[in-house]
Every structure is written in structure tokens, then in C-alpha cells.
Amino acid sequence: MLHIYFGDVVGEVYNPSSYFINQYEDEWITDDLSKEMIRDVDRSDVVSARVIDSPVLGAITPRELSGGVKTLILMAFDESGRVFNGSACGDNCAKWILKIAETKELTIALHNIMDFGKGPFQIHVLNTDKVVTDGLSYVTEAVQLV
């Protein structure tokens, strides 16, 4: 399930891109989920653990991926229990955050109202301890907190 806290969280990884550079592992990049997220969000293809083919930048390393993809990969694979700043992701990452949360308990901090679509989904808003299941109830809850 996805758990969201609106606002600052003590110990939150506010800049996931910097954290990613020092923490990611090669096998995270070559995992099928990462390949799909990189393809969808950055429109790039994983060639190997250290080479990604970007249509804009050419051959890049994982360090040059977008901040959103780096954050998604951390959400999926980092086992430190840290809370990541979901606002480092754009709305184009929302479906991937929901997908990751289908397979694990995922807690993120948000500093904006991310568009998760109309639903159905299950998001636990930690600030109010309410579970929302559609876009309207999510926005109604979030607008009070941001």
C-alpha cells in the first residue's frame, strides 16, 4: 500500500537524485521494472547496468537519468526504510509509484498534490489516517494539507 505524508518528514531523503548516485546498485538498473520505468518516463533504453541509450543525450550512465526515474528506482529497490520525497517525481511517475506500492509498503513525502488519476487505488494519507480510493477523495484530502 502507498502511504503519503504531506509535508516534511524527519529523516526524509529530500534530494533523491543525490542519494541515488551514492546508493544505487547495478542490478537495480537491469531489473525489468527499472527498464520499463526508464523507457516510459525518460524514453530511454537500458543497454547495460552502466549504459543507457537516451534519444536526447546519447549514451548516458544511470547518474544522468531524470530525477523522477532515480526516485522511482529508489522507491522500488532501496531497503533502508527511508522516506523519499515523492515531489522529486513528476505526475508521469504517479502510475509507477502506485505499481511499486502494489508489491510493498511504500511511504513517501509529498510537498505538492500529485495527479494519481481517477482511480481506483488505495492511498493511506498519514496526516489524517484516512484511506482514499479515488482521485476526488484524494484531492479533497490533499488540498487541506498542502
JSON list of C-alpha atoms in Angstrom, two decimals, residues 31-144:
[
{"chain": "A", "resi": 31, "resn": "ASP", "atom": "CA", "xyz": [15.83, -5.18, -13.42]},
{"chain": "A", "resi": 32, "resn": "ASP", "atom": "CA", "xyz": [12.80, -5.42, -15.72]},
{"chain": "A", "resi": 33, "resn": "LEU", "atom": "CA", "xyz": [10.81, -2.92, -13.62]},
{"chain": "A", "resi": 34, "resn": "SER", "atom": "CA", "xyz": [13.59, -0.33, -13.91]},
{"chain": "A", "resi": 35, "resn": "LYS", "atom": "CA", "xyz": [13.88, -0.90, -17.64]},
{"chain": "A", "resi": 36, "resn": "GLU", "atom": "CA", "xyz": [10.13, -0.29, -18.02]},
{"chain": "A", "resi": 37, "resn": "MET", "atom": "CA", "xyz": [10.20, 2.86, -15.88]},
{"chain": "A", "resi": 38, "resn": "ILE", "atom": "CA", "xyz": [13.25, 4.25, -17.69]},
{"chain": "A", "resi": 39, "resn": "ARG", "atom": "CA", "xyz": [11.63, 3.55, -21.06]},
{"chain": "A", "resi": 40, "resn": "ASP", "atom": "CA", "xyz": [8.31, 5.12, -20.07]},
{"chain": "A", "resi": 41, "resn": "VAL", "atom": "CA", "xyz": [9.46, 8.18, -18.13]},
{"chain": "A", "resi": 42, "resn": "ASP", "atom": "CA", "xyz": [12.80, 9.05, -19.78]},
{"chain": "A", "resi": 43, "resn": "ARG", "atom": "CA", "xyz": [12.09, 7.47, -23.19]},
{"chain": "A", "resi": 44, "resn": "SER", "atom": "CA", "xyz": [15.47, 5.74, -22.91]},
{"chain": "A", "resi": 45, "resn": "ASP", "atom": "CA", "xyz": [16.64, 2.13, -23.19]},
{"chain": "A", "resi": 46, "resn": "VAL", "atom": "CA", "xyz": [18.89, 0.25, -20.81]},
{"chain": "A", "resi": 47, "resn": "VAL", "atom": "CA", "xyz": [21.81, -1.24, -22.74]},
{"chain": "A", "resi": 48, "resn": "SER", "atom": "CA", "xyz": [23.67, -2.49, -19.66]},
{"chain": "A", "resi": 49, "resn": "ALA", "atom": "CA", "xyz": [23.97, -1.65, -15.98]},
{"chain": "A", "resi": 50, "resn": "ARG", "atom": "CA", "xyz": [26.15, 1.34, -16.82]},
{"chain": "A", "resi": 51, "resn": "VAL", "atom": "CA", "xyz": [24.93, 2.40, -20.26]},
{"chain": "A", "resi": 52, "resn": "ILE", "atom": "CA", "xyz": [21.54, 3.82, -21.13]},
{"chain": "A", "resi": 53, "resn": "ASP", "atom": "CA", "xyz": [20.63, 4.98, -24.62]},
{"chain": "A", "resi": 54, "resn": "SER", "atom": "CA", "xyz": [18.87, 8.34, -24.48]},
{"chain": "A", "resi": 55, "resn": "PRO", "atom": "CA", "xyz": [17.33, 9.74, -27.68]},
{"chain": "A", "resi": 56, "resn": "VAL", "atom": "CA", "xyz": [18.27, 13.24, -26.49]},
{"chain": "A", "resi": 57, "resn": "LEU", "atom": "CA", "xyz": [21.62, 12.80, -24.75]},
{"chain": "A", "resi": 58, "resn": "GLY", "atom": "CA", "xyz": [23.01, 9.68, -26.44]},
{"chain": "A", "resi": 59, "resn": "ALA", "atom": "CA", "xyz": [24.81, 7.14, -24.27]},
{"chain": "A", "resi": 60, "resn": "ILE", "atom": "CA", "xyz": [24.45, 8.07, -20.59]},
{"chain": "A", "resi": 61, "resn": "THR", "atom": "CA", "xyz": [25.10, 6.44, -17.24]},
{"chain": "A", "resi": 62, "resn": "PRO", "atom": "CA", "xyz": [22.44, 5.94, -14.56]},
{"chain": "A", "resi": 63, "resn": "ARG", "atom": "CA", "xyz": [23.72, 9.15, -12.96]},
{"chain": "A", "resi": 64, "resn": "GLU", "atom": "CA", "xyz": [22.22, 11.17, -15.84]},
{"chain": "A", "resi": 65, "resn": "LEU", "atom": "CA", "xyz": [18.72, 9.69, -15.58]},
{"chain": "A", "resi": 66, "resn": "SER", "atom": "CA", "xyz": [15.95, 12.09, -14.66]},
{"chain": "A", "resi": 67, "resn": "GLY", "atom": "CA", "xyz": [15.33, 12.82, -11.01]},
{"chain": "A", "resi": 68, "resn": "GLY", "atom": "CA", "xyz": [11.93, 11.18, -11.30]},
{"chain": "A", "resi": 69, "resn": "VAL", "atom": "CA", "xyz": [13.30, 7.86, -12.55]},
{"chain": "A", "resi": 70, "resn": "LYS", "atom": "CA", "xyz": [16.07, 7.89, -9.95]},
{"chain": "A", "resi": 71, "resn": "THR", "atom": "CA", "xyz": [13.46, 8.40, -7.23]},
{"chain": "A", "resi": 72, "resn": "LEU", "atom": "CA", "xyz": [11.25, 5.62, -8.60]},
{"chain": "A", "resi": 73, "resn": "ILE", "atom": "CA", "xyz": [14.18, 3.20, -8.66]},
{"chain": "A", "resi": 74, "resn": "LEU", "atom": "CA", "xyz": [14.99, 4.09, -5.06]},
{"chain": "A", "resi": 75, "resn": "MET", "atom": "CA", "xyz": [11.36, 3.57, -4.05]},
{"chain": "A", "resi": 76, "resn": "ALA", "atom": "CA", "xyz": [11.40, 0.15, -5.69]},
{"chain": "A", "resi": 77, "resn": "PHE", "atom": "CA", "xyz": [14.77, -1.18, -4.56]},
{"chain": "A", "resi": 78, "resn": "ASP", "atom": "CA", "xyz": [16.22, 0.73, -1.62]},
{"chain": "A", "resi": 79, "resn": "GLU", "atom": "CA", "xyz": [15.68, -1.37, 1.50]},
{"chain": "A", "resi": 80, "resn": "SER", "atom": "CA", "xyz": [16.87, 1.25, 4.02]},
{"chain": "A", "resi": 81, "resn": "GLY", "atom": "CA", "xyz": [13.33, 2.13, 5.08]},
{"chain": "A", "resi": 82, "resn": "ARG", "atom": "CA", "xyz": [13.93, 5.78, 4.21]},
{"chain": "A", "resi": 83, "resn": "VAL", "atom": "CA", "xyz": [11.09, 8.06, 3.19]},
{"chain": "A", "resi": 84, "resn": "PHE", "atom": "CA", "xyz": [11.72, 9.62, -0.22]},
{"chain": "A", "resi": 85, "resn": "ASN", "atom": "CA", "xyz": [10.50, 12.99, -1.44]},
{"chain": "A", "resi": 86, "resn": "GLY", "atom": "CA", "xyz": [7.87, 11.98, -4.00]},
{"chain": "A", "resi": 87, "resn": "SER", "atom": "CA", "xyz": [7.72, 15.57, -5.23]},
{"chain": "A", "resi": 88, "resn": "ALA", "atom": "CA", "xyz": [11.04, 14.89, -6.97]},
{"chain": "A", "resi": 89, "resn": "CYS", "atom": "CA", "xyz": [8.84, 12.97, -9.41]},
{"chain": "A", "resi": 90, "resn": "GLY", "atom": "CA", "xyz": [6.50, 14.48, -11.95]},
{"chain": "A", "resi": 91, "resn": "ASP", "atom": "CA", "xyz": [2.94, 13.34, -12.49]},
{"chain": "A", "resi": 92, "resn": "ASN", "atom": "CA", "xyz": [4.27, 11.00, -15.19]},
{"chain": "A", "resi": 93, "resn": "CYS", "atom": "CA", "xyz": [5.71, 8.90, -12.33]},
{"chain": "A", "resi": 94, "resn": "ALA", "atom": "CA", "xyz": [2.44, 8.56, -10.38]},
{"chain": "A", "resi": 95, "resn": "LYS", "atom": "CA", "xyz": [1.34, 5.30, -12.02]},
{"chain": "A", "resi": 96, "resn": "TRP", "atom": "CA", "xyz": [4.74, 3.79, -11.24]},
{"chain": "A", "resi": 97, "resn": "ILE", "atom": "CA", "xyz": [4.55, 4.83, -7.59]},
{"chain": "A", "resi": 98, "resn": "LEU", "atom": "CA", "xyz": [1.17, 3.08, -7.37]},
{"chain": "A", "resi": 99, "resn": "LYS", "atom": "CA", "xyz": [2.63, 0.00, -9.11]},
{"chain": "A", "resi": 100, "resn": "ILE", "atom": "CA", "xyz": [5.57, -0.18, -6.69]},
{"chain": "A", "resi": 101, "resn": "ALA", "atom": "CA", "xyz": [3.16, 0.15, -3.76]},
{"chain": "A", "resi": 102, "resn": "GLU", "atom": "CA", "xyz": [1.23, -2.89, -5.02]},
{"chain": "A", "resi": 103, "resn": "THR", "atom": "CA", "xyz": [4.19, -5.08, -4.11]},
{"chain": "A", "resi": 104, "resn": "LYS", "atom": "CA", "xyz": [5.46, -3.43, -0.91]},
{"chain": "A", "resi": 105, "resn": "GLU", "atom": "CA", "xyz": [4.57, -0.99, 1.83]},
{"chain": "A", "resi": 106, "resn": "LEU", "atom": "CA", "xyz": [5.78, 2.34, 0.46]},
{"chain": "A", "resi": 107, "resn": "THR", "atom": "CA", "xyz": [5.86, 5.59, 2.41]},
{"chain": "A", "resi": 108, "resn": "ILE", "atom": "CA", "xyz": [6.65, 8.84, 0.63]},
{"chain": "A", "resi": 109, "resn": "ALA", "atom": "CA", "xyz": [6.54, 12.53, 1.45]},
{"chain": "A", "resi": 110, "resn": "LEU", "atom": "CA", "xyz": [4.76, 14.90, -0.89]},
{"chain": "A", "resi": 111, "resn": "HIS", "atom": "CA", "xyz": [5.03, 18.67, -0.99]},
{"chain": "A", "resi": 112, "resn": "ASN", "atom": "CA", "xyz": [2.51, 19.07, -3.79]},
{"chain": "A", "resi": 113, "resn": "ILE", "atom": "CA", "xyz": [-0.67, 17.36, -4.97]},
{"chain": "A", "resi": 114, "resn": "MET", "atom": "CA", "xyz": [0.45, 14.66, -7.37]},
{"chain": "A", "resi": 115, "resn": "ASP", "atom": "CA", "xyz": [-2.03, 13.51, -10.01]},
{"chain": "A", "resi": 116, "resn": "PHE", "atom": "CA", "xyz": [-2.69, 9.80, -9.38]},
{"chain": "A", "resi": 117, "resn": "GLY", "atom": "CA", "xyz": [-5.59, 9.77, -11.82]},
{"chain": "A", "resi": 118, "resn": "LYS", "atom": "CA", "xyz": [-9.20, 8.89, -11.15]},
{"chain": "A", "resi": 119, "resn": "GLY", "atom": "CA", "xyz": [-8.52, 5.53, -9.52]},
{"chain": "A", "resi": 120, "resn": "PRO", "atom": "CA", "xyz": [-9.32, 3.05, -8.27]},
{"chain": "A", "resi": 121, "resn": "PHE", "atom": "CA", "xyz": [-6.35, 2.89, -5.93]},
{"chain": "A", "resi": 122, "resn": "GLN", "atom": "CA", "xyz": [-5.62, 2.77, -2.24]},
{"chain": "A", "resi": 123, "resn": "ILE", "atom": "CA", "xyz": [-3.60, 5.56, -0.68]},
{"chain": "A", "resi": 124, "resn": "HIS", "atom": "CA", "xyz": [-3.23, 5.97, 3.05]},
{"chain": "A", "resi": 125, "resn": "VAL", "atom": "CA", "xyz": [-2.91, 9.66, 3.94]},
{"chain": "A", "resi": 126, "resn": "LEU", "atom": "CA", "xyz": [-0.81, 9.57, 7.09]},
{"chain": "A", "resi": 127, "resn": "ASN", "atom": "CA", "xyz": [-1.60, 13.15, 8.17]},
{"chain": "A", "resi": 128, "resn": "THR", "atom": "CA", "xyz": [-5.27, 12.27, 8.65]},
{"chain": "A", "resi": 129, "resn": "ASP", "atom": "CA", "xyz": [-5.06, 8.45, 8.85]},
{"chain": "A", "resi": 130, "resn": "LYS", "atom": "CA", "xyz": [-7.62, 8.15, 6.03]},
{"chain": "A", "resi": 131, "resn": "VAL", "atom": "CA", "xyz": [-7.52, 5.73, 3.11]},
{"chain": "A", "resi": 132, "resn": "VAL", "atom": "CA", "xyz": [-8.64, 7.25, -0.18]},
{"chain": "A", "resi": 133, "resn": "THR", "atom": "CA", "xyz": [-9.63, 5.14, -3.16]},
{"chain": "A", "resi": 134, "resn": "ASP", "atom": "CA", "xyz": [-10.24, 7.58, -5.99]},
{"chain": "A", "resi": 135, "resn": "GLY", "atom": "CA", "xyz": [-8.99, 10.86, -7.39]},
{"chain": "A", "resi": 136, "resn": "LEU", "atom": "CA", "xyz": [-11.72, 13.04, -5.89]},
{"chain": "A", "resi": 137, "resn": "SER", "atom": "CA", "xyz": [-11.31, 11.76, -2.33]},
{"chain": "A", "resi": 138, "resn": "TYR", "atom": "CA", "xyz": [-7.51, 12.00, -2.69]},
{"chain": "A", "resi": 139, "resn": "VAL", "atom": "CA", "xyz": [-7.61, 15.63, -3.86]},
{"chain": "A", "resi": 140, "resn": "THR", "atom": "CA", "xyz": [-10.21, 16.54, -1.22]},
{"chain": "A", "resi": 141, "resn": "GLU", "atom": "CA", "xyz": [-7.91, 15.19, 1.46]},
{"chain": "A", "resi": 142, "resn": "ALA", "atom": "CA", "xyz": [-4.68, 16.57, -0.02]},
{"chain": "A", "resi": 143, "resn": "VAL", "atom": "CA", "xyz": [-5.90, 20.13, -0.61]},
{"chain": "A", "resi": 144, "resn": "GLN", "atom": "CA", "xyz": [-6.37, 20.55, 3.13]}
]
